[in-house]
Tab-separated table of C-alpha atoms and ligand atoms in Angstrom:
chain	number	residue	atom	x	y	z
A	1	MET	CA	-16.989	-19.616	-11.123
A	2	ARG	CA	-17.936	-15.957	-11.656
A	3	ILE	CA	-17.848	-13.216	-8.892
A	4	GLU	CA	-19.446	-10.276	-9.043
A	5	ALA	CA	-19.589	-7.477	-6.782
A	6	LEU	CA	-22.038	-4.495	-6.499
A	7	CYS	CA	-21.517	-1.807	-4.212
A	8	THR	CA	-24.598	0.492	-3.207
A	9	GLY	CA	-24.617	4.075	-1.823
A	10	ASP	CA	-25.281	7.620	-3.287
A	11	GLU	CA	-21.895	8.762	-1.327
A	12	LEU	CA	-20.012	6.192	-3.520
A	13	LEU	CA	-21.586	8.305	-6.842
A	14	THR	CA	-20.486	11.722	-5.768
A	15	GLY	CA	-17.312	11.545	-4.601
A	16	VAL	CA	-17.668	11.651	-1.118
A	17	THR	CA	-16.333	8.588	-0.137
A	18	THR	CA	-14.298	5.967	-1.874
A	19	ASP	CA	-14.893	2.721	-2.383
A	20	THR	CA	-12.325	1.151	-0.442
A	21	ASN	CA	-14.476	-1.924	0.276
A	22	SER	CA	-13.921	-3.330	-3.383
A	23	THR	CA	-10.076	-2.532	-3.542
A	24	TRP	CA	-10.155	-4.605	-0.367
A	25	PHE	CA	-12.464	-7.542	-1.498
A	26	GLN	CA	-10.226	-7.942	-4.800
A	27	GLN	CA	-7.069	-8.057	-2.834
A	28	ARG	CA	-8.094	-10.793	-0.752
A	29	LEU	CA	-9.742	-12.809	-3.443
A	30	LEU	CA	-7.006	-12.677	-5.210
A	31	GLU	CA	-5.310	-14.196	-2.069
A	32	HIS	CA	-7.697	-16.753	-2.329
A	33	GLY	CA	-6.891	-17.843	-5.845
A	34	ALA	CA	-9.418	-16.106	-7.355
A	35	GLN	CA	-10.968	-12.929	-9.006
A	36	VAL	CA	-14.005	-10.228	-9.138
A	37	ALA	CA	-15.257	-10.484	-12.975
A	38	ARG	CA	-16.811	-6.984	-12.320
A	39	THR	CA	-17.582	-4.528	-9.730
A	40	THR	CA	-20.855	-2.133	-10.129
A	41	VAL	CA	-21.742	0.735	-7.958
A	42	VAL	CA	-25.236	1.876	-7.861
A	43	GLY	CA	-26.695	4.967	-5.630
A	44	ASP	CA	-29.202	4.468	-3.383
A	45	VAL	CA	-32.331	4.056	-5.943
A	46	ARG	CA	-34.908	1.170	-5.785
A	47	GLU	CA	-34.939	0.596	-9.423
A	48	GLU	CA	-31.297	1.044	-10.052
A	49	ILE	CA	-30.435	-1.497	-7.395
A	50	LEU	CA	-33.030	-3.679	-8.468
A	51	GLU	CA	-32.003	-3.751	-11.779
A	52	ALA	CA	-28.219	-4.580	-10.878
A	53	ILE	CA	-29.362	-7.568	-8.533
A	54	GLN	CA	-31.205	-9.320	-11.523
A	55	THR	CA	-28.613	-8.458	-13.800
A	56	LEU	CA	-26.148	-9.852	-11.833
A	57	SER	CA	-27.497	-12.529	-10.177
A	58	ALA	CA	-28.376	-14.115	-13.994
A	59	ARG	CA	-24.687	-13.818	-15.031
A	60	ALA	CA	-22.858	-14.930	-11.992
A	61	GLU	CA	-22.159	-17.348	-9.623
A	62	VAL	CA	-21.702	-15.344	-6.647
A	63	VAL	CA	-22.727	-11.886	-5.447
A	64	LEU	CA	-20.987	-9.816	-2.903
A	65	VAL	CA	-23.392	-6.594	-2.183
A	66	SER	CA	-22.564	-3.956	0.489
A	67	GLY	CA	-24.239	-1.028	1.800
A	68	GLY	CA	-27.731	0.019	2.533
A	69	LEU	CA	-28.464	-2.432	5.656
A	70	GLY	CA	-28.857	0.445	7.913
A	71	PRO	CA	-31.909	2.084	9.521
A	72	THR	CA	-32.397	4.999	7.896
A	73	ALA	CA	-34.771	5.526	4.773
A	74	ASP	CA	-32.069	5.413	2.465
A	75	ASP	CA	-31.051	2.035	3.412
A	76	LEU	CA	-32.999	-0.142	0.858
A	77	THR	CA	-31.050	-3.089	-0.146
A	78	ALA	CA	-33.133	-5.456	1.976
A	79	GLU	CA	-36.581	-4.491	0.503
A	80	VAL	CA	-35.153	-4.559	-2.968
A	81	ALA	CA	-33.588	-8.124	-2.351
A	82	ALA	CA	-36.788	-9.204	-0.840
A	83	ARG	CA	-38.616	-7.700	-3.921
A	84	ALA	CA	-36.081	-9.316	-6.295
A	85	ALA	CA	-36.648	-13.120	-4.921
A	86	GLY	CA	-40.583	-12.539	-4.773
A	87	VAL	CA	-40.664	-12.571	-1.174
A	88	SER	CA	-41.518	-10.257	2.085
A	89	LEU	CA	-39.151	-9.222	4.555
A	90	VAL	CA	-39.130	-11.287	7.858
A	91	LEU	CA	-37.987	-10.006	11.290
A	92	HIS	CA	-35.290	-12.491	12.734
A	93	GLU	CA	-35.146	-12.733	16.423
A	94	GLY	CA	-31.966	-13.584	16.744
A	95	ALA	CA	-30.967	-10.445	15.005
A	96	LEU	CA	-33.340	-8.905	17.025
A	97	ALA	CA	-32.275	-10.221	20.317
A	98	ALA	CA	-28.442	-9.305	19.310
A	99	LEU	CA	-29.480	-6.206	18.874
A	100	ARG	CA	-31.146	-5.652	21.814
A	101	GLU	CA	-28.191	-6.650	23.906
A	102	ARG	CA	-25.880	-4.339	21.613
A	103	PHE	CA	-28.250	-1.746	22.563
A	104	ALA	CA	-28.227	-2.116	26.183
A	105	VAL	CA	-24.518	-2.863	26.890
A	106	ARG	CA	-24.654	1.088	25.430
A	107	GLY	CA	-27.586	1.934	27.648
A	108	LEU	CA	-29.803	2.756	24.403
A	109	THR	CA	-33.411	1.796	23.648
A	110	VAL	CA	-33.973	0.141	20.668
A	111	THR	CA	-36.388	2.545	18.351
A	112	GLU	CA	-39.027	1.365	15.642
A	113	ASN	CA	-36.558	2.172	12.917
A	114	ASN	CA	-33.679	-0.042	14.230
A	115	MET	CA	-36.248	-3.017	13.557
A	116	LYS	CA	-35.843	-2.255	10.179
A	117	GLN	CA	-32.346	-3.553	10.537
A	118	VAL	CA	-33.271	-6.934	11.812
A	119	MET	CA	-35.957	-7.573	8.974
A	120	VAL	CA	-34.449	-9.910	6.244
A	121	PRO	CA	-36.268	-11.670	3.171
A	122	ALA	CA	-38.044	-14.537	3.628
A	123	GLY	CA	-35.722	-18.017	3.536
A	124	SER	CA	-32.246	-16.203	3.509
A	125	GLU	CA	-29.633	-17.318	5.850
A	126	VAL	CA	-28.655	-14.959	8.805
A	127	VAL	CA	-25.141	-14.423	9.636
A	128	LEU	CA	-25.017	-12.093	12.694
A	129	ASN	CA	-22.997	-8.931	12.587
A	130	PRO	CA	-19.645	-8.965	15.453
A	131	ALA	CA	-19.143	-5.466	14.987
A	132	GLY	CA	-22.402	-3.722	14.265
A	133	SER	CA	-26.153	-3.883	14.454
A	134	ALA	CA	-27.444	-4.771	10.663
A	135	PRO	CA	-27.040	-8.748	10.059
A	136	MET	CA	-25.702	-10.050	7.016
A	137	PHE	CA	-28.070	-12.367	5.169
A	138	ILE	CA	-27.443	-14.888	2.220
A	139	LEU	CA	-29.920	-15.422	-0.762
A	140	ARG	CA	-30.239	-17.558	-3.449
A	141	LEU	CA	-31.542	-16.537	-6.588
A	142	GLY	CA	-31.271	-18.787	-9.540
A	143	LYS	CA	-28.010	-20.068	-9.811
A	144	ALA	CA	-26.707	-17.037	-7.965
A	145	LEU	CA	-25.615	-17.043	-4.069
A	146	LEU	CA	-26.181	-13.787	-3.197
A	147	PHE	CA	-23.956	-12.415	0.328
A	148	PHE	CA	-25.692	-9.056	1.465
A	149	VAL	CA	-23.391	-7.058	3.881
A	150	PRO	CA	-23.321	-3.689	5.833
A	151	GLY	CA	-21.294	-1.016	3.992
A	152	VAL	CA	-18.824	0.141	6.809
A	153	PRO	CA	-15.614	-1.088	6.198
A	154	ARG	CA	-15.087	-2.342	9.816
A	155	GLU	CA	-18.028	-4.662	9.516
A	156	TYR	CA	-17.585	-5.425	5.905
A	157	ARG	CA	-14.256	-6.429	6.366
A	158	ALA	CA	-15.436	-8.816	9.439
A	159	LEU	CA	-17.890	-10.067	7.726
A	160	VAL	CA	-16.455	-11.261	4.302
A	161	GLU	CA	-13.497	-12.391	6.118
A	162	THR	CA	-15.205	-14.786	8.410
A	163	ALA	CA	-18.812	-15.406	6.250
A	164	VAL	CA	-18.149	-15.009	2.975
A	165	LEU	CA	-14.607	-15.644	1.837
A	166	PRO	CA	-14.700	-19.474	3.287
A	167	ARG	CA	-17.924	-20.070	1.592
A	168	ILE	CA	-16.013	-18.990	-1.722
A	169	ASP	CA	-13.333	-21.422	-1.010
A	170	ALA	CA	-15.892	-23.985	-0.688
A	171	LEU	CA	-17.658	-23.424	-3.712
A	172	ARG	CA	-14.923	-23.505	-5.394
A	173	ALA	CA	-13.524	-26.309	-3.832
A	174	GLU	CA	-16.671	-28.011	-4.827
A	175	ARG	CA	-16.198	-27.346	-8.703
A	176	GLY	CA	-12.585	-28.182	-8.338
A	177	GLU	CA	-11.281	-24.616	-8.726
A	178	THR	CA	-8.752	-24.975	-6.003
A	179	GLY	CA	-5.929	-22.350	-6.364
A	180	PHE	CA	-3.922	-20.274	-3.818
A	181	ARG	CA	-2.462	-17.046	-4.703
A	182	VAL	CA	0.936	-15.293	-2.797
A	183	LEU	CA	2.561	-12.352	-3.588
A	184	ARG	CA	5.883	-10.791	-3.040
A	185	LEU	CA	6.814	-7.167	-4.172
A	186	LEU	CA	10.996	-7.024	-4.743
A	187	LYS	CA	11.630	-3.372	-4.465
A	188	THR	CA	14.705	-1.803	-6.179
A	189	VAL	CA	16.067	1.088	-6.561
A	190	PHE	CA	17.185	3.556	-9.340
A	191	LEU	CA	16.942	0.130	-11.775
A	192	ALA	CA	15.086	1.804	-14.810
A	193	GLU	CA	11.917	-0.424	-15.322
A	194	SER	CA	13.052	-1.652	-18.864
A	195	HIS	CA	16.286	-2.727	-17.353
A	196	LEU	CA	14.555	-4.827	-14.517
A	197	ASP	CA	12.148	-6.071	-16.858
A	198	ALA	CA	15.306	-7.605	-19.478
A	199	ARG	CA	16.813	-8.645	-16.175
A	200	VAL	CA	13.872	-10.469	-15.453
A	201	ARG	CA	12.849	-11.684	-18.607
A	202	PRO	CA	14.811	-15.104	-18.693
A	203	LEU	CA	12.867	-16.317	-15.323
A	204	ILE	CA	9.633	-15.933	-17.030
A	205	ALA	CA	9.596	-19.278	-18.804
A	206	LEU	CA	11.540	-21.097	-16.054
A	207	HIS	CA	8.705	-20.262	-13.318
A	208	PRO	CA	5.138	-21.224	-14.884
A	209	ARG	CA	3.542	-20.887	-11.802
A	210	VAL	CA	4.780	-17.336	-11.477
A	211	THR	CA	3.254	-14.166	-12.953
A	212	PHE	CA	5.985	-11.552	-13.010
A	213	GLY	CA	4.614	-7.421	-12.947
A	214	PHE	CA	6.451	-4.589	-12.088
A	215	ARG	CA	5.410	-1.138	-10.829
A	216	THR	CA	7.218	2.004	-10.546
A	217	LYS	CA	7.196	4.869	-7.552
A	218	PHE	CA	10.014	6.796	-8.850
A	219	PRO	CA	12.819	6.194	-8.331
A	220	GLU	CA	11.748	2.445	-6.783
A	221	ASN	CA	10.921	0.241	-9.387
A	222	HIS	CA	8.787	-2.803	-7.625
A	223	LEU	CA	9.275	-6.928	-9.223
A	224	LYS	CA	5.521	-8.281	-7.729
A	225	LEU	CA	5.818	-12.093	-7.994
A	226	MET	CA	2.388	-13.256	-7.605
A	227	ALA	CA	2.807	-17.571	-7.091
A	228	GLU	CA	-0.078	-19.840	-7.570
A	229	GLY	CA	-0.664	-23.016	-6.810
A	230	ARG	CA	-3.141	-26.139	-6.067
A	231	THR	CA	-2.195	-25.960	-2.468
A	232	ARG	CA	-0.788	-22.831	-0.179
A	233	GLU	CA	2.699	-24.500	0.319
A	234	GLU	CA	3.112	-25.062	-3.793
A	235	ALA	CA	2.062	-21.713	-4.200
A	236	ARG	CA	4.636	-20.701	-1.170
A	237	GLU	CA	7.469	-23.079	-2.901
A	238	ALA	CA	6.577	-21.423	-6.424
A	239	LEU	CA	7.401	-17.976	-4.948
A	240	GLU	CA	10.327	-18.809	-3.149
A	241	ALA	CA	12.257	-20.195	-6.148
A	242	ALA	CA	11.393	-17.285	-8.371
A	243	ASP	CA	12.023	-15.032	-5.363
A	244	ALA	CA	15.637	-17.014	-4.704
A	245	ALA	CA	16.043	-16.575	-8.700
A	246	ALA	CA	15.087	-13.170	-9.389
A	247	ARG	CA	17.457	-11.509	-6.012
A	248	PRO	CA	21.112	-12.200	-7.752
A	249	LEU	CA	19.810	-10.707	-11.332
A	250	LEU	CA	18.569	-7.466	-9.330
A	251	GLY	CA	21.740	-7.216	-6.983
A	252	ASP	CA	22.633	-4.056	-5.187
A	253	HIS	CA	19.605	-2.068	-6.420
A	254	LEU	CA	17.183	-4.922	-4.711
A	255	PHE	CA	16.574	-2.918	-0.978
A	256	GLY	CA	13.502	-4.153	0.785
A	257	VAL	CA	10.429	-6.578	-0.027
A	258	ASP	CA	6.793	-6.059	0.876
A	259	GLU	CA	6.375	-3.054	3.264
A	260	ASP	CA	9.524	-2.228	3.307
A	261	THR	CA	10.500	1.519	2.659
A	262	MET	CA	14.324	2.537	1.745
A	263	ALA	CA	13.904	4.952	4.916
A	264	GLY	CA	12.635	2.337	7.312
A	265	VAL	CA	15.712	-0.290	5.751
A	266	VAL	CA	18.384	2.134	6.782
A	267	GLY	CA	16.947	3.080	10.010
A	268	ARG	CA	16.940	-1.058	10.569
A	269	GLN	CA	20.545	-1.333	9.851
A	270	LEU	CA	21.457	1.805	12.246
A	271	LEU	CA	19.294	0.496	14.675
A	272	ALA	CA	21.047	-2.905	14.407
A	273	ARG	CA	24.554	-1.445	14.555
A	274	ARG	CA	23.461	0.673	17.254
A	275	GLU	CA	24.626	4.128	15.033
A	276	THR	CA	23.169	7.345	14.817
A	277	LEU	CA	22.654	10.073	11.567
A	278	ALA	CA	22.525	13.311	11.208
A	279	LEU	CA	21.782	15.415	8.149
A	280	ALA	CA	23.040	19.054	5.872
A	281	GLU	CA	20.253	19.216	3.273
A	282	SER	CA	20.433	21.938	0.648
A	283	CYS	CA	18.196	21.414	-2.213
A	284	THR	CA	16.297	18.722	-0.924
A	285	GLY	CA	15.144	20.902	1.618
A	286	GLY	CA	14.222	18.738	4.670
A	287	ARG	CA	13.134	15.436	2.521
A	288	ILE	CA	15.824	12.810	3.575
A	289	ALA	CA	14.683	14.023	7.300
A	290	ASP	CA	11.028	13.720	6.465
A	291	LEU	CA	11.514	10.419	4.588
A	292	LEU	CA	13.157	8.910	7.707
A	293	THR	CA	11.012	10.170	10.330
A	294	ASP	CA	7.989	8.585	8.748
A	295	VAL	CA	9.290	5.668	10.308
A	296	SER	CA	8.099	5.442	13.680
A	297	GLY	CA	10.698	4.838	16.181
A	298	ALA	CA	13.154	6.989	14.518
A	299	SER	CA	14.513	9.153	17.243
A	300	ALA	CA	16.712	5.948	17.903
A	301	TYR	CA	18.951	6.730	15.349
A	302	PHE	CA	18.055	9.964	13.758
A	303	LEU	CA	19.453	12.753	15.189
A	304	GLY	CA	18.432	16.016	13.130
A	305	SER	CA	18.947	17.732	10.166
A	306	ALA	CA	19.989	21.503	9.352
A	307	VAL	CA	18.504	22.861	6.035
A	308	ALA	CA	21.310	25.293	5.443
A	309	TYR	CA	19.898	26.625	2.273
A	310	ALA	CA	21.482	29.977	2.052
A	311	ASN	CA	25.728	30.319	1.894
A	312	ASP	CA	25.495	32.072	4.989
A	313	LEU	CA	23.697	29.250	7.137
A	314	LYS	CA	26.253	26.819	5.403
A	315	GLU	CA	29.059	28.528	7.308
A	316	ARG	CA	27.362	29.100	10.333
A	317	TRP	CA	25.363	25.882	11.008
A	318	VAL	CA	27.451	23.086	9.715
A	319	SER	CA	30.581	24.840	9.687
A	320	VAL	CA	31.353	25.190	5.505
A	321	ALA	CA	34.464	27.903	5.123
A	322	HIS	CA	34.069	30.543	3.555
A	323	THR	CA	36.671	30.677	1.397
A	324	THR	CA	35.420	26.726	-0.065
A	325	LEU	CA	31.955	28.517	-0.665
A	326	VAL	CA	33.746	31.535	-2.731
A	327	GLU	CA	36.028	29.318	-4.789
A	328	ASN	CA	33.984	26.260	-5.373
A	329	GLY	CA	30.374	27.713	-5.490
A	330	ALA	CA	28.107	25.990	-3.321
A	331	VAL	CA	26.612	23.376	-5.262
A	332	SER	CA	30.377	21.548	-5.573
A	333	GLN	CA	32.024	18.542	-4.281
A	334	LEU	CA	33.922	19.958	-1.698
A	335	VAL	CA	31.047	22.061	-0.036
A	336	ALA	CA	28.980	18.968	0.107
A	337	ALA	CA	31.845	17.086	1.682
A	338	GLU	CA	32.200	20.104	4.466
A	339	MET	CA	28.719	19.983	4.892
A	340	ALA	CA	28.789	16.281	5.930
A	341	ARG	CA	31.559	16.525	8.017
A	342	GLY	CA	30.321	20.033	10.031
A	343	ALA	CA	27.229	17.997	10.504
A	344	ARG	CA	28.486	15.084	11.979
A	345	GLN	CA	30.835	17.075	14.220
A	346	ILE	CA	28.003	18.917	15.332
A	347	ALA	CA	25.633	16.527	16.328
A	348	ARG	CA	28.138	14.200	17.544
A	349	SER	CA	26.355	11.141	15.202
A	350	THR	CA	28.173	8.303	13.734
A	351	TRP	CA	27.120	9.236	10.154
A	352	ALA	CA	26.354	12.396	8.230
A	353	LEU	CA	24.865	12.806	4.819
A	354	SER	CA	24.689	16.036	2.677
A	355	VAL	CA	23.433	17.306	-0.541
A	356	THR	CA	23.835	20.391	-2.624
A	357	GLY	CA	22.664	20.710	-5.695
A	358	ILE	CA	20.661	22.121	-8.444
A	359	ALA	CA	16.769	21.112	-8.696
A	360	GLY	CA	15.843	23.629	-11.448
A	361	PRO	CA	14.230	24.628	-13.294
A	362	ASP	CA	16.142	27.390	-13.102
A	363	GLY	CA	19.776	27.926	-11.665
A	364	GLY	CA	21.838	25.927	-14.060
A	365	THR	CA	24.695	26.999	-15.997
A	366	PRO	CA	26.577	24.932	-18.900
A	367	GLU	CA	29.306	23.622	-16.437
A	368	LYS	CA	26.897	22.763	-13.431
A	369	PRO	CA	23.211	21.943	-15.363
A	370	VAL	CA	20.254	21.617	-13.937
A	371	GLY	CA	19.967	18.077	-11.875
A	372	THR	CA	23.847	18.506	-10.594
A	373	VAL	CA	23.904	17.200	-7.329
A	374	PHE	CA	26.843	16.237	-4.806
A	375	ILE	CA	26.067	13.982	-2.340
A	376	GLY	CA	28.393	13.832	1.100
A	377	LEU	CA	28.851	11.394	3.694
A	378	ASP	CA	31.245	11.943	6.687
A	379	ALA	CA	32.070	8.812	9.235
A	380	ALA	CA	35.073	8.525	11.494
A	381	ASP	CA	36.988	6.780	9.132
A	382	GLY	CA	36.414	9.473	6.429
A	383	ASN	CA	34.909	12.004	4.206
A	384	GLU	CA	33.699	11.722	0.695
A	385	ALA	CA	31.207	13.258	-1.821
A	386	ARG	CA	30.195	12.095	-4.902
A	387	ALA	CA	28.539	14.074	-7.944
A	388	HIS	CA	25.672	13.313	-9.552
A	389	ARG	CA	23.543	13.928	-12.309
A	390	PHE	CA	19.867	13.502	-12.609
A	391	HIS	CA	17.137	13.994	-15.057
A	392	GLY	CA	13.834	15.234	-14.696
A	393	ASP	CA	11.903	17.801	-13.168
A	394	ARG	CA	12.328	19.234	-9.714
A	395	GLU	CA	10.518	17.290	-8.072
A	396	TRP	CA	12.207	13.984	-9.415
A	397	VAL	CA	15.918	15.618	-8.813
A	398	ARG	CA	14.791	16.187	-5.310
A	399	SER	CA	13.221	12.911	-4.552
A	400	ALA	CA	16.247	10.703	-6.304
A	401	SER	CA	18.979	12.549	-4.644
A	402	ALA	CA	17.191	12.026	-1.400
A	403	TYR	CA	16.973	8.560	-2.122
A	404	ALA	CA	20.762	8.769	-3.514
A	405	ALA	CA	21.895	9.938	-0.428
A	406	LEU	CA	19.960	7.332	1.707
A	407	ASP	CA	21.187	4.572	-0.607
A	408	TRP	CA	24.432	5.189	-0.090
A	409	LEU	CA	24.027	4.639	3.360
A	410	ARG	CA	22.365	1.608	3.062
A	411	LEU	CA	24.999	0.027	1.099
A	412	ARG	CA	27.623	1.345	3.824
A	413	THR	CA	25.751	-0.103	6.675
A	414	ARG	CA	24.952	-3.453	5.656
A	415	GLY	CA	25.911	-6.081	8.175
A	416	THR	CA	27.205	-5.353	11.124
A	417	ALA	CA	29.108	-2.805	12.517
A	418	SER	CA	33.368	-3.142	12.357
B	501	ATP	P1	-25.363	1.430	8.261
B	501	ATP	O1	-25.866	0.317	9.279
B	501	ATP	O2	-24.316	2.371	8.699
B	501	ATP	O3	-26.277	2.347	7.340
B	501	ATP	P2	-25.365	0.100	5.717
B	501	ATP	O4	-25.016	-0.822	5.384
B	501	ATP	O5	-26.341	0.733	5.350
B	501	ATP	O6	-24.583	0.421	7.394
B	501	ATP	P3	-24.207	2.382	4.199
B	501	ATP	O7	-25.234	3.335	4.857
B	501	ATP	O8	-24.465	1.994	2.675
B	501	ATP	O9	-23.792	1.319	4.719
B	501	ATP	O10	-22.545	2.661	4.505
B	501	ATP	C1	-22.404	3.219	5.955
B	501	ATP	C2	-20.862	3.724	6.040
B	501	ATP	O11	-20.201	2.914	4.849
B	501	ATP	C3	-20.880	5.216	5.319
B	501	ATP	O12	-19.798	6.158	5.851
B	501	ATP	C4	-19.947	4.955	3.487
B	501	ATP	O13	-19.609	5.876	3.571
B	501	ATP	C5	-19.330	3.468	4.432
B	501	ATP	N1	-19.216	2.806	2.770
B	501	ATP	C6	-20.124	1.916	2.568
B	501	ATP	N2	-19.724	1.613	1.276
B	501	ATP	C7	-18.779	1.514	1.150
B	501	ATP	C8	-17.554	1.129	0.451
B	501	ATP	N3	-17.967	0.304	-0.727
B	501	ATP	N4	-16.507	1.635	1.002
B	501	ATP	C9	-16.241	2.173	1.682
B	501	ATP	N5	-16.817	2.584	2.898
B	501	ATP	C10	-18.478	2.587	2.072
B	502	MG	MG1	-26.827	3.168	5.827
């Protein structure tokens, strides 16, 4: 069954509004086992809308039309739909009653142009709008069923969810096109896409109901599993089987699923262990703190970060010894170790992480090239610093450094506290 979408509105063609309705519909439809064949966007122009409605209804079985159902002069969709069907616009009494009630509750009076919103093409089926005043209507044109819904995202989603998707499901079921899809993202860090692909490749033939996809969000790489089945249970079973087979192949690189974030996972683990974290950041300039505080509730485990860029502040804020700096340079293993120790002492936290490095593009030397980064970790049971060498531009080095620090703590705080 061919499904197409048509969005109307000048604002969608002028960069004023992003067409988020379409991406949302595409995702929801995918989860229902179907797919949008094509999405068309037109402005608030009668001829454009008419031509699109005619073209789409000639080649698709289902057309979802959004926008232009409001009371203003640029809202042309109902009028054009009636013209395409060769019928007139008629007042829908039920929609008018709902409109009057809606306005009465808000202490508003119904104006002349509001009446326009309850005019629908004769012969169409009307579905009242729970979230707004313009109803949706359903019209048959030839072999195509057209759903007309308001463009306001909140109204659009409510109506598509309750009145469009169930009808699409039913139509597909009639045609024996039943199918369900379930999705999962397995999120890895510091595993190059080509390596991820190589590890997972043997699974593809073993899990024919599952599509394996890849997505990069440096330094994360995500494995996207999409399982299909005739029933939801069948799809879910196929997904779980592929998930169980993939996890061991991803090893320690796997840090989370779906909505999980690296900082969120670290935070969850610290919270479960009732432990706290402090930071001393040099070349990441507060980025680790930023990632951690993106997560609501971070104050339960994150105490703070000293962004100690200057040598002097490394001494005064996180107690790095002057001689350590002079003898080793600020970008060194010993300085990273002392930064972490100093941060933990001052913050009285369970853990402290530190970062010092050369993000570039300037500042590299033959001994310490751009991308040289030292990360320190301090806890009651010891103090350690590790040398890293990251490749890429300034942004990549800083991002990789922040992730490497968090990832180290993630691996150290897995399971329950000892
Ligand atoms: P209204 O009764 O509010 O006029 P309508 O059905 O006439 O509703 P539009 O006028 O086209 O819809 O759009 C209403 C609002 O919804 C506008 O703010 C518009 O930017 C937004 N909107 C319309 N289409 C989309 C879309 N495809 N994606 C995201 N937002 C949209
Ligand atoms: Mg409008």
